[in-house]
PDB file of C-alpha atoms in Angstrom:
ATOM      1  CA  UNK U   1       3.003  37.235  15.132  1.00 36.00           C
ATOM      2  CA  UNK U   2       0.641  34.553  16.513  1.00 36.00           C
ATOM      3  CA  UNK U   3       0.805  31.200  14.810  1.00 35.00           C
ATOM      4  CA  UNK U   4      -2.042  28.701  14.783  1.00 38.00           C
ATOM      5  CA  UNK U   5      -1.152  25.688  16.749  1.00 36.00           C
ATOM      6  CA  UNK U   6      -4.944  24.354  15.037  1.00 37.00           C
ATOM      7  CA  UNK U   7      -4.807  22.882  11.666  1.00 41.00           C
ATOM      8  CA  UNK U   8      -6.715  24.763   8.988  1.00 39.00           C
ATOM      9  CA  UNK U   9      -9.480  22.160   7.972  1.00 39.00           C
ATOM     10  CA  UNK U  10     -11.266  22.589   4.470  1.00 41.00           C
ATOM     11  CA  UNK U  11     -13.418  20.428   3.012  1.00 38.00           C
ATOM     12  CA  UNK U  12     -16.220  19.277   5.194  1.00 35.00           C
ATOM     13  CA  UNK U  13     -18.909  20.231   2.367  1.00 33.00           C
ATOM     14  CA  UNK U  14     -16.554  17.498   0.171  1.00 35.00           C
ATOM     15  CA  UNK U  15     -15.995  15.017   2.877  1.00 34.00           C
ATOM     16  CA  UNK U  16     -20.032  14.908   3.870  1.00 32.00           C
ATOM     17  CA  UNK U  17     -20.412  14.343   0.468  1.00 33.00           C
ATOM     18  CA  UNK U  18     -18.477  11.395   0.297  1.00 32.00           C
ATOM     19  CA  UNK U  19     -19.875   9.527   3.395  1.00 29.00           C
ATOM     20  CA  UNK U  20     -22.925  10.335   2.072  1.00 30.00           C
ATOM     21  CA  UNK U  21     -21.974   8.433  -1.593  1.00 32.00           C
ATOM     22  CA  UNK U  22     -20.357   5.660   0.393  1.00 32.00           C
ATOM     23  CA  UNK U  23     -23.855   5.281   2.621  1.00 33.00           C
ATOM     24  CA  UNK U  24     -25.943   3.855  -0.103  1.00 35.00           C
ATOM     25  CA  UNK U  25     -26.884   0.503  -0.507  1.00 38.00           C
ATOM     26  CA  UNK U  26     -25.447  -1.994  -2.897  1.00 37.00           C
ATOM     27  CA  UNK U  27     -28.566  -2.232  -5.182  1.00 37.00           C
ATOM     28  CA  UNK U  28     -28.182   2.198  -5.375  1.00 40.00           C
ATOM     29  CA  UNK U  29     -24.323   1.889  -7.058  1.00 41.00           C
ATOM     30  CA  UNK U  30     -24.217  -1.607  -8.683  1.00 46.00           C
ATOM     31  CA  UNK U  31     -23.551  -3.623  -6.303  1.00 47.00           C
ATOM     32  CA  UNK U  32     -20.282  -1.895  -4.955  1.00 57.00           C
ATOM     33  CA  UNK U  33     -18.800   0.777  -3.020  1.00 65.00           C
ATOM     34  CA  UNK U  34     -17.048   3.088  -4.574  1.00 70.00           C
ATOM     35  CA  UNK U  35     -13.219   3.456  -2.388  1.00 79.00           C
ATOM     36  CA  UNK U  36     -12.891   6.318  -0.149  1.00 86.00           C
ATOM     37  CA  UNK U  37     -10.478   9.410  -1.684  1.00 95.00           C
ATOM     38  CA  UNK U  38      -7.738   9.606   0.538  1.00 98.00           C
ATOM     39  CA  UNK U  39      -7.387  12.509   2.474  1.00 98.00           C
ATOM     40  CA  UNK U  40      -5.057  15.169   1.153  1.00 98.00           C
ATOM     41  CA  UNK U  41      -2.291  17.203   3.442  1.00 98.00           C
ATOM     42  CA  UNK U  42      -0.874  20.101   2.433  1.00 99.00           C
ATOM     43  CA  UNK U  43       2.105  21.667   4.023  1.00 98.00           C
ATOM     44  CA  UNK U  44       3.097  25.083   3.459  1.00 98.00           C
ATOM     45  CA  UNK U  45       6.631  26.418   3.248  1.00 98.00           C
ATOM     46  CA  UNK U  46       8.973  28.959   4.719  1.00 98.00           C
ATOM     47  CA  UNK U  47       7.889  33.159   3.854  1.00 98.00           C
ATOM     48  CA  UNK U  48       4.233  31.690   2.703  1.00 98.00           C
ATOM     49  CA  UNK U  49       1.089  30.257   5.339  1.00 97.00           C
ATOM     50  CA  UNK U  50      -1.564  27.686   4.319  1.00 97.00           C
ATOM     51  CA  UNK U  51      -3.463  30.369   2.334  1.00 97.00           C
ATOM     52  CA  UNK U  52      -0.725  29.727  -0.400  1.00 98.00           C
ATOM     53  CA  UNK U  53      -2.607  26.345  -1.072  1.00 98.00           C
ATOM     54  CA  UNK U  54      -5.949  28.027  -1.408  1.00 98.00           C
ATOM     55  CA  UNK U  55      -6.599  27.926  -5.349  1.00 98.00           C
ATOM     56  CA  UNK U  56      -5.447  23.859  -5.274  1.00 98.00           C
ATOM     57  CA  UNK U  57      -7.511  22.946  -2.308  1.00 98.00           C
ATOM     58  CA  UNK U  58     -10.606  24.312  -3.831  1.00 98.00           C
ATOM     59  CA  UNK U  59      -9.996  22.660  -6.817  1.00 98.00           C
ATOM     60  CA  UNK U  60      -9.168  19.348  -4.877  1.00 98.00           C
ATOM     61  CA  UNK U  61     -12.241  19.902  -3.130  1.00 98.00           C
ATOM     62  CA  UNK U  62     -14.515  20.278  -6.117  1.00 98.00           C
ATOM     63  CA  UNK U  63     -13.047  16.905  -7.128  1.00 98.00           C
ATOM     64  CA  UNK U  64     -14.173  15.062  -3.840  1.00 97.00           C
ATOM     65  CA  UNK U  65     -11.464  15.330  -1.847  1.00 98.00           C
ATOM     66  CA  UNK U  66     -10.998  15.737   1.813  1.00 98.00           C
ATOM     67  CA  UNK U  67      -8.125  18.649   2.204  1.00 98.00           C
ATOM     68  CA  UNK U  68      -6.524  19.140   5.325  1.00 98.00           C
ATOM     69  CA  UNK U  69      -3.722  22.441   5.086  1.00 98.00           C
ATOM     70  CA  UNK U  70      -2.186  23.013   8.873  1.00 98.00           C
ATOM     71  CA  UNK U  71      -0.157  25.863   9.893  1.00 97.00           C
ATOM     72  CA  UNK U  72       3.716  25.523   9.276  1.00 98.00           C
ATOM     73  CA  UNK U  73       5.342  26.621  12.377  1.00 98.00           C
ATOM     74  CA  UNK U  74       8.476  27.540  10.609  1.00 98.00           C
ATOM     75  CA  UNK U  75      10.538  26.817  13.417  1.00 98.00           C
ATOM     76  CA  UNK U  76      13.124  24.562  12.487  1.00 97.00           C
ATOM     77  CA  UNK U  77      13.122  20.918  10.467  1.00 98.00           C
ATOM     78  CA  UNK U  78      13.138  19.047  14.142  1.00 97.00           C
ATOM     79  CA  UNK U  79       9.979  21.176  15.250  1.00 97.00           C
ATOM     80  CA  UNK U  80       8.094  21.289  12.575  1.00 98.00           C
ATOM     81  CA  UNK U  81       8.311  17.786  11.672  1.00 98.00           C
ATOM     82  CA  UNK U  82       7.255  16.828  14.722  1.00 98.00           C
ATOM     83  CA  UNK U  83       4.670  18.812  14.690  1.00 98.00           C
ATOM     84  CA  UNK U  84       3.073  17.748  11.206  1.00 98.00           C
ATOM     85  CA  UNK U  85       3.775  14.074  12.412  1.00 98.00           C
ATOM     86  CA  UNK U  86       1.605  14.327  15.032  1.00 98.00           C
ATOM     87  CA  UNK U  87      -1.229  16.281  13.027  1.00 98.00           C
ATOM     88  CA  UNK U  88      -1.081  13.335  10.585  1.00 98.00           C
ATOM     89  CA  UNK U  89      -2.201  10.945  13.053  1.00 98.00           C
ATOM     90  CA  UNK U  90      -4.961  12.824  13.843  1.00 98.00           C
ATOM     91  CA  UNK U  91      -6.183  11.655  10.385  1.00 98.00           C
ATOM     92  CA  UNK U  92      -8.387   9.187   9.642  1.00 97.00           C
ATOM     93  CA  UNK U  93      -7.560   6.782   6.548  1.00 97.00           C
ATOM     94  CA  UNK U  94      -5.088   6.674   3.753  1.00 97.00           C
ATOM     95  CA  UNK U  95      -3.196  10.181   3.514  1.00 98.00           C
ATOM     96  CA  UNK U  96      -1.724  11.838   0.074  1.00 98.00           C
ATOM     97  CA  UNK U  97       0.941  14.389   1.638  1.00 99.00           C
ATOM     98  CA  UNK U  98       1.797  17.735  -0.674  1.00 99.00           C
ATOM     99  CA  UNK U  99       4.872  19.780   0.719  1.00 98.00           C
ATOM    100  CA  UNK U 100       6.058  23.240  -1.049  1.00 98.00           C
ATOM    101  CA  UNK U 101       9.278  24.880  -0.667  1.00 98.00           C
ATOM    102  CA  UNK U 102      10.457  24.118   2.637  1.00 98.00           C
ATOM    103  CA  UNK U 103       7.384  21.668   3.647  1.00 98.00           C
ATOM    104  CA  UNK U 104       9.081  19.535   1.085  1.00 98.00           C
ATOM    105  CA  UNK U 105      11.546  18.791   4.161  1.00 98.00           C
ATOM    106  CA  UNK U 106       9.387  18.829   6.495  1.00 98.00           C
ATOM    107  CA  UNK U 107       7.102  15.901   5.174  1.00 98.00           C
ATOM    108  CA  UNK U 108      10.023  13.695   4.238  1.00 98.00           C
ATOM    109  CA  UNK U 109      10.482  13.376   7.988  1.00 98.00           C
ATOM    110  CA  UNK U 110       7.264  14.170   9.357  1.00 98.00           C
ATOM    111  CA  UNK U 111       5.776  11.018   7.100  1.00 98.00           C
ATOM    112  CA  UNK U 112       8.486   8.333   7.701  1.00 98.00           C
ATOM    113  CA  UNK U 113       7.436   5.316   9.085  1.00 97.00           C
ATOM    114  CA  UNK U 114       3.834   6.559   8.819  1.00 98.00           C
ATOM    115  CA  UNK U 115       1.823   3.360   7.148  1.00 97.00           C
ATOM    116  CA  UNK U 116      -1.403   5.414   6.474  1.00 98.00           C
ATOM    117  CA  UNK U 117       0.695   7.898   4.375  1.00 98.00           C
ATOM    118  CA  UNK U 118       0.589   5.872   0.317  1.00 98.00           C
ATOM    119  CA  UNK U 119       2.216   9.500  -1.147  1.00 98.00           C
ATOM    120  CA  UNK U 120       4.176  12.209  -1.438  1.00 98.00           C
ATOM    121  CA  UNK U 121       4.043  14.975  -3.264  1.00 99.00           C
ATOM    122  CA  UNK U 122       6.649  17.565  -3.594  1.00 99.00           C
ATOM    123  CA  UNK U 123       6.688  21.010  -5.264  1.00 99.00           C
ATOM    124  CA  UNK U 124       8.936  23.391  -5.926  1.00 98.00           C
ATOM    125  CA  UNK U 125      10.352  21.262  -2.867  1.00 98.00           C
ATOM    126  CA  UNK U 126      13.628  20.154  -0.601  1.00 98.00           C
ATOM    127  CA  UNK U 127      13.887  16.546  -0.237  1.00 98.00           C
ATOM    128  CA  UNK U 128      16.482  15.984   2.036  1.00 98.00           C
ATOM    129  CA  UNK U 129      18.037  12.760   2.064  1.00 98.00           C
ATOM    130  CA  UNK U 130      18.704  11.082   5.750  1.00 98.00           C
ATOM    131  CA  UNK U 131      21.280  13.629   7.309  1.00 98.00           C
ATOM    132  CA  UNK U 132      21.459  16.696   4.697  1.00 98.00           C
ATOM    133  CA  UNK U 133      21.454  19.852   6.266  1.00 98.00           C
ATOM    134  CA  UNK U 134      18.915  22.144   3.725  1.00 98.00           C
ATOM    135  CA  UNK U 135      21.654  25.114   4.105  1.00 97.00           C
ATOM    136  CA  UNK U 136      23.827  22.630   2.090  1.00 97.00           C
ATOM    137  CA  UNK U 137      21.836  21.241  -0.312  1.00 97.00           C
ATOM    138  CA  UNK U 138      20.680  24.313  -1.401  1.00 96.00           C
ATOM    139  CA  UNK U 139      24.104  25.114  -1.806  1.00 95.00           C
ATOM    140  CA  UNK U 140      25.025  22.233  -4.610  1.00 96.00           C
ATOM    141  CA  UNK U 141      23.628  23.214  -7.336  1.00 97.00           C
ATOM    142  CA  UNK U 142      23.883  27.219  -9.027  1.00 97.00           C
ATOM    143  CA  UNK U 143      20.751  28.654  -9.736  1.00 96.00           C
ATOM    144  CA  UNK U 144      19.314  30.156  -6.461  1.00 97.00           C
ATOM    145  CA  UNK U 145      18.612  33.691  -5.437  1.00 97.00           C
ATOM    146  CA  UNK U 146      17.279  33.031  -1.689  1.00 97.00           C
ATOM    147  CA  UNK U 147      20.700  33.508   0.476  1.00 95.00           C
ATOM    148  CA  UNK U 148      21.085  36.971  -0.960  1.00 96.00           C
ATOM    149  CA  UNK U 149      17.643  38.007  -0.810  1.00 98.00           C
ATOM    150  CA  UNK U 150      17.255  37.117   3.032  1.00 98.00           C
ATOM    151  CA  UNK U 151      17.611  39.429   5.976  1.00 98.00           C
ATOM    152  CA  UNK U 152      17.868  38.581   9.748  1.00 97.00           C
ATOM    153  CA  UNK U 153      15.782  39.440  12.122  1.00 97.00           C
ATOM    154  CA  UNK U 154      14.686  38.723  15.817  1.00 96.00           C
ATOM    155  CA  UNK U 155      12.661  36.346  16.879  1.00 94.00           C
ATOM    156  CA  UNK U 156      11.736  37.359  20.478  1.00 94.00           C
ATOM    157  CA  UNK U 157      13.444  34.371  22.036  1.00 92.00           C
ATOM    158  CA  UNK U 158      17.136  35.779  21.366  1.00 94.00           C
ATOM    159  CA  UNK U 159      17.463  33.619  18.179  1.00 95.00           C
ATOM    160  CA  UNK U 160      17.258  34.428  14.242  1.00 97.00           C
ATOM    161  CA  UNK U 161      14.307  34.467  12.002  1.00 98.00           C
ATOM    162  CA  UNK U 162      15.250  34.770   8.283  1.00 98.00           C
ATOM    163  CA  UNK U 163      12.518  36.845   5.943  1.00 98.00           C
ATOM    164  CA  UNK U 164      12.749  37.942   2.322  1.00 98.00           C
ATOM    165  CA  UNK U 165      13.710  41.326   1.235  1.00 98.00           C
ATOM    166  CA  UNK U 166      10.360  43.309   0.059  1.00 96.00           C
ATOM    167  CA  UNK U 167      12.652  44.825  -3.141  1.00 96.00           C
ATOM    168  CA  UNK U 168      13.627  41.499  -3.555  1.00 98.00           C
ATOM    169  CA  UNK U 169      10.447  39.203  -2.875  1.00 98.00           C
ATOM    170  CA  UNK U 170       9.182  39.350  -6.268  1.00 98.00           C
ATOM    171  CA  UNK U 171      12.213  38.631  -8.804  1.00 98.00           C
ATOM    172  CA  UNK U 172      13.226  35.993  -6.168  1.00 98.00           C
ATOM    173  CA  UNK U 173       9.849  34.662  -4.654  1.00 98.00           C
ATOM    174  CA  UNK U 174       6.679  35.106  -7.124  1.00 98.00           C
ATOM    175  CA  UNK U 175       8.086  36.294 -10.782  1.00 98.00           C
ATOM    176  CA  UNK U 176       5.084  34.673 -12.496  1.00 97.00           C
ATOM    177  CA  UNK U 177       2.921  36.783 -10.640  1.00 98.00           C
ATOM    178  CA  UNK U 178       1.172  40.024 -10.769  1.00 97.00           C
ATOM    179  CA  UNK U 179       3.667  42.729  -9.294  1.00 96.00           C
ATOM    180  CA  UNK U 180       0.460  43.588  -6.963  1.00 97.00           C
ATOM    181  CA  UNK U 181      -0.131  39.803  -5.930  1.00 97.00           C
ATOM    182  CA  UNK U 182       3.557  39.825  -5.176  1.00 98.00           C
ATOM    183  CA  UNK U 183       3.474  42.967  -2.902  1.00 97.00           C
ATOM    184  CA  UNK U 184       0.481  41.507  -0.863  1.00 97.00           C
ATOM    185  CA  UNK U 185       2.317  38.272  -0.458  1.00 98.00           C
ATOM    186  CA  UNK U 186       5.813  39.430   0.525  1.00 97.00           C
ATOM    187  CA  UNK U 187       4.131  41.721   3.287  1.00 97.00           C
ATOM    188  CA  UNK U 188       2.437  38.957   5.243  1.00 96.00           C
ATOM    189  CA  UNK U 189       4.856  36.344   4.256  1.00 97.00           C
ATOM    190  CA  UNK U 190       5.965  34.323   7.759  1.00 97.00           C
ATOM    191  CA  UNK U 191      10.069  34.356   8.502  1.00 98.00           C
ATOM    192  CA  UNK U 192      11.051  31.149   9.086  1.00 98.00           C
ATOM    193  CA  UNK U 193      13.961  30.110  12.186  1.00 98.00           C
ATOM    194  CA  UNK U 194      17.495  30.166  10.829  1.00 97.00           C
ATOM    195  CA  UNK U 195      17.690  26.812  12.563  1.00 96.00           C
ATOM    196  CA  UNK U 196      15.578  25.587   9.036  1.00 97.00           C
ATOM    197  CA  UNK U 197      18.929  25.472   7.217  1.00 97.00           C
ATOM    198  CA  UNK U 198      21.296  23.761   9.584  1.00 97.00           C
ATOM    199  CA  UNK U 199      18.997  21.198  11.446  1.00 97.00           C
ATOM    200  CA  UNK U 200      19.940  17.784   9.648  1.00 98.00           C
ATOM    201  CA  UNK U 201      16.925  15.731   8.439  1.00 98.00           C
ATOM    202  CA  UNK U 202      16.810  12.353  10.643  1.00 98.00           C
ATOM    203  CA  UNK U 203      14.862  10.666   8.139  1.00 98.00           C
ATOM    204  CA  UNK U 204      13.690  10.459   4.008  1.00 98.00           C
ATOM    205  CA  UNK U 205      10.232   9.169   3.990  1.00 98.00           C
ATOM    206  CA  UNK U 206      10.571   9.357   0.054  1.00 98.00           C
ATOM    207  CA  UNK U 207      12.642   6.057   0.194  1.00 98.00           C
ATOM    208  CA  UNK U 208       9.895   3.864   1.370  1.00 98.00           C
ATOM    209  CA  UNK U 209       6.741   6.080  -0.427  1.00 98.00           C
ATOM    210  CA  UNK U 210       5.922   6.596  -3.385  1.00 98.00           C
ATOM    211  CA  UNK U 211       6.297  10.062  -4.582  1.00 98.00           C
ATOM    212  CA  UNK U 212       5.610  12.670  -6.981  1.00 98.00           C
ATOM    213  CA  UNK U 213       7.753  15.866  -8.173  1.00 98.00           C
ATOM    214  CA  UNK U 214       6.579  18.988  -9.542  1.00 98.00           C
ATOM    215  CA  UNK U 215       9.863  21.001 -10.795  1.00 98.00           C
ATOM    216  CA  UNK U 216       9.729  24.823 -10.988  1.00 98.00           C
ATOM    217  CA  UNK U 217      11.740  25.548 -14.142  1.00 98.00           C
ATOM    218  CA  UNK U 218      12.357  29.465 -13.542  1.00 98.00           C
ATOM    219  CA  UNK U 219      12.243  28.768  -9.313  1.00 98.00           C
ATOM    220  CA  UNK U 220      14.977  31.510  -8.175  1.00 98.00           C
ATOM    221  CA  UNK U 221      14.107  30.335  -4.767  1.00 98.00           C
ATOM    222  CA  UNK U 222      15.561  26.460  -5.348  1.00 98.00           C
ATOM    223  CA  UNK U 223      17.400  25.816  -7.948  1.00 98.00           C
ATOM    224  CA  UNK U 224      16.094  24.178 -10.518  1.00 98.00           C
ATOM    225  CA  UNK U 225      18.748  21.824 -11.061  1.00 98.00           C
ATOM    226  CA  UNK U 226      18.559  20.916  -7.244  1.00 98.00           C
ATOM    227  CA  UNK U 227      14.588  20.196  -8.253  1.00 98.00           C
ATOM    228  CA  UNK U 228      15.495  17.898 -10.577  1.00 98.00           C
ATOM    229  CA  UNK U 229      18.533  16.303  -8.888  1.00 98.00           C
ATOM    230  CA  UNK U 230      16.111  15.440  -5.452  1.00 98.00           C
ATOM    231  CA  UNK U 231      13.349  13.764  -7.739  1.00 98.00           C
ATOM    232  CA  UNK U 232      15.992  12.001  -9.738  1.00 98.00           C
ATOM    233  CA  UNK U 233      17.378  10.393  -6.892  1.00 98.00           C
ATOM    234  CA  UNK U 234      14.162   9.488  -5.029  1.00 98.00           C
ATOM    235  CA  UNK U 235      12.960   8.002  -8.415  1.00 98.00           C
ATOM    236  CA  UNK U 236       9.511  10.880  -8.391  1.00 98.00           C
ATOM    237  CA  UNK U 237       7.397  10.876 -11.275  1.00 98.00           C
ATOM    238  CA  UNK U 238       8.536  14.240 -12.188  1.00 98.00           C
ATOM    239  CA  UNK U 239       6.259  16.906 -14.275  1.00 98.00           C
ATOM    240  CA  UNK U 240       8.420  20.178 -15.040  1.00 98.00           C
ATOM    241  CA  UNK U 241       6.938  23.442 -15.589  1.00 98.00           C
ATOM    242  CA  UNK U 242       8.173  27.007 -16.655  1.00 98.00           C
ATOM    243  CA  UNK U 243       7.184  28.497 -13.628  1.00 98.00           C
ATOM    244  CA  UNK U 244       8.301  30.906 -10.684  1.00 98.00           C
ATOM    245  CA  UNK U 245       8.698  29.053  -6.936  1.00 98.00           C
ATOM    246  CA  UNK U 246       5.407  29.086  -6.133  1.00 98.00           C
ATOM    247  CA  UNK U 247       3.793  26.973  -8.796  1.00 98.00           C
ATOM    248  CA  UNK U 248       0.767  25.911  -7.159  1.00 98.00           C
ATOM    249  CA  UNK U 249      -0.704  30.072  -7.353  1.00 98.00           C
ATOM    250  CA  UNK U 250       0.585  29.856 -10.782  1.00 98.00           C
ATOM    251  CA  UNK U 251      -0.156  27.415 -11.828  1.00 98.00           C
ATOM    252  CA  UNK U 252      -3.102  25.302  -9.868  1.00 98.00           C
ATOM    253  CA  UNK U 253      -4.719  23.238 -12.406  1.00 98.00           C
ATOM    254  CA  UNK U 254      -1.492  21.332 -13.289  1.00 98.00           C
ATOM    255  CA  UNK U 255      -0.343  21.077  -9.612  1.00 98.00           C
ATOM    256  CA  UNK U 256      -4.142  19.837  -8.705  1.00 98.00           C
ATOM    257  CA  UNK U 257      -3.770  17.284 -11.807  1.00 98.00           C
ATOM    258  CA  UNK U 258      -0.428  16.351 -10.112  1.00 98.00           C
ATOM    259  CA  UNK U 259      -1.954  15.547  -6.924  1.00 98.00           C
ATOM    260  CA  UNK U 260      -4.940  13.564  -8.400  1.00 98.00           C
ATOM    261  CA  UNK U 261      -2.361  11.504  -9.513  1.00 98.00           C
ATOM    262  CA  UNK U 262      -0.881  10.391  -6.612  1.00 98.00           C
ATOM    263  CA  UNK U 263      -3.801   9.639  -4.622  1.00 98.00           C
ATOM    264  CA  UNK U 264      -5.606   7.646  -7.801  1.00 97.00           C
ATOM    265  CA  UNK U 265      -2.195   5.371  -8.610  1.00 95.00           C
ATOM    266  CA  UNK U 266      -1.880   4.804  -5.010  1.00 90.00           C
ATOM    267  CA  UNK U 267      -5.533   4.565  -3.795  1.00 74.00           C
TER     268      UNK U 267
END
């Protein structure tokens, strides 16, 4: 499977939009500007692409917003951080970050340190602390499904990618969903590197941002517990909804309004 190294840019109808509003004179809006949206990042997580994000980012976009959704490489925390670190300072202005699943990790080291970034947002998400292995966090809490839904196979550099069962994809994965939805996802979902679960996380960028939880009551993927454990501890305005793992197909609208809220406390 070929994976994008290009990030998947949506938006540009919005974001002309917006320079436009911001081009008019004083005497056209009152005498002031109205301040820039920030520009929204979301990352994808592990058996999933950016197309996961599509019914929030056209919602997002509708409201004005600049949406930026790059390709997850899915090969291990230390990769993939890197690699959505460096796609972030690509981007122009203040930054609202949105990480599912697995992203989750992968933004709270991919955003430390990074100034422009004023959120987080986390769904369904890891958030590793400084050190945690996500093999072993996973592991604290009962509740999860994933480890025995998982099968090996090869990655075509003589290591171990790690994909969902198809039996299994729904009950574990997508249990809110359509059976058919389901199907179609669990055949083009993307295995992820077994080196995911046993890199440790060299940094928690939720200890210096401000961020914002979505928990997944019925996830089977993370436990919910975990869910609410993570936000807990990095203090996250937490929503929690009765949802499967993948909340934002489920449930867009309240993952969108979840967003919006991030980017207008911290704009």
């Amino acid at each position: 499977m070929t994976i994008s190294r290009r990030p998947l840019i949506l938006g540009a109808v919005a974001a002309a939009g917006t320079l436009a509003a911001t081009a008019l004179p004083a005497s056209a809006t009152g005498g002031s500007h109205p301040k820039p949206k920030p520009t929204v990042v979301l990352v994808h997580g592990a058996f999933a692409d950016a197309s996961s994000w599509s019914a929030v980012a056209s919602r997002l976009q509708k409201a004005g917003y600049t949406v930026v959704a790059p390709a997850n490489p899915l090969r291990g925390l230390t990769t993939d951080a890197a690699y959505i670190s460096a796609i972030l300072k690509t981007i122009d202005g203040p930054k609202v970050v949105v990480g599912h699943s697995y992203g989750g990790a992968v933004i709270t080291q991919a955003a430390a340190g990074d100034a422009s970034v004023k959120a987080l947002v986390f769904v369904a998400a890891f958030m590793p602390d400084k050190g945690e292995q996500l093999g072993e966090l996973g592991a604290r809490f009962p509740g999860s499904q994933l480890s025995d839904a998982l099968q090996p196979l090869p990655d075509g550099a003589g290591g171990t990618d790690l994909a969902i069962q198809t039996a299994k994809f729904h009950a574990v994965f997508t249990a809110d969903l359509p059976a058919s939805t389901s199907a179609l996802l669990g055949a083009s979902q993307r295995p992820i590197s077994a080196a995911a679960f046993t890199d440790a996380a060299t940094a928690a960028a939720w200890r210096d941002i401000p961020s914002w939880a979505v928990v997944a009551a019925q996830d089977r993927a993370i436990a919910p517990d975990l869910e609410r454990f993570e936000a807990k501890r990095a203090g996250s305005h937490t929503t929690v909804v009765d949802s499967s793992h993948v909340v934002m197909i489920s449930h867009p609208d309240l993952v969108t309004k979840v967003i919006k809220s991030a980017a207008t406390a911290t704009g």
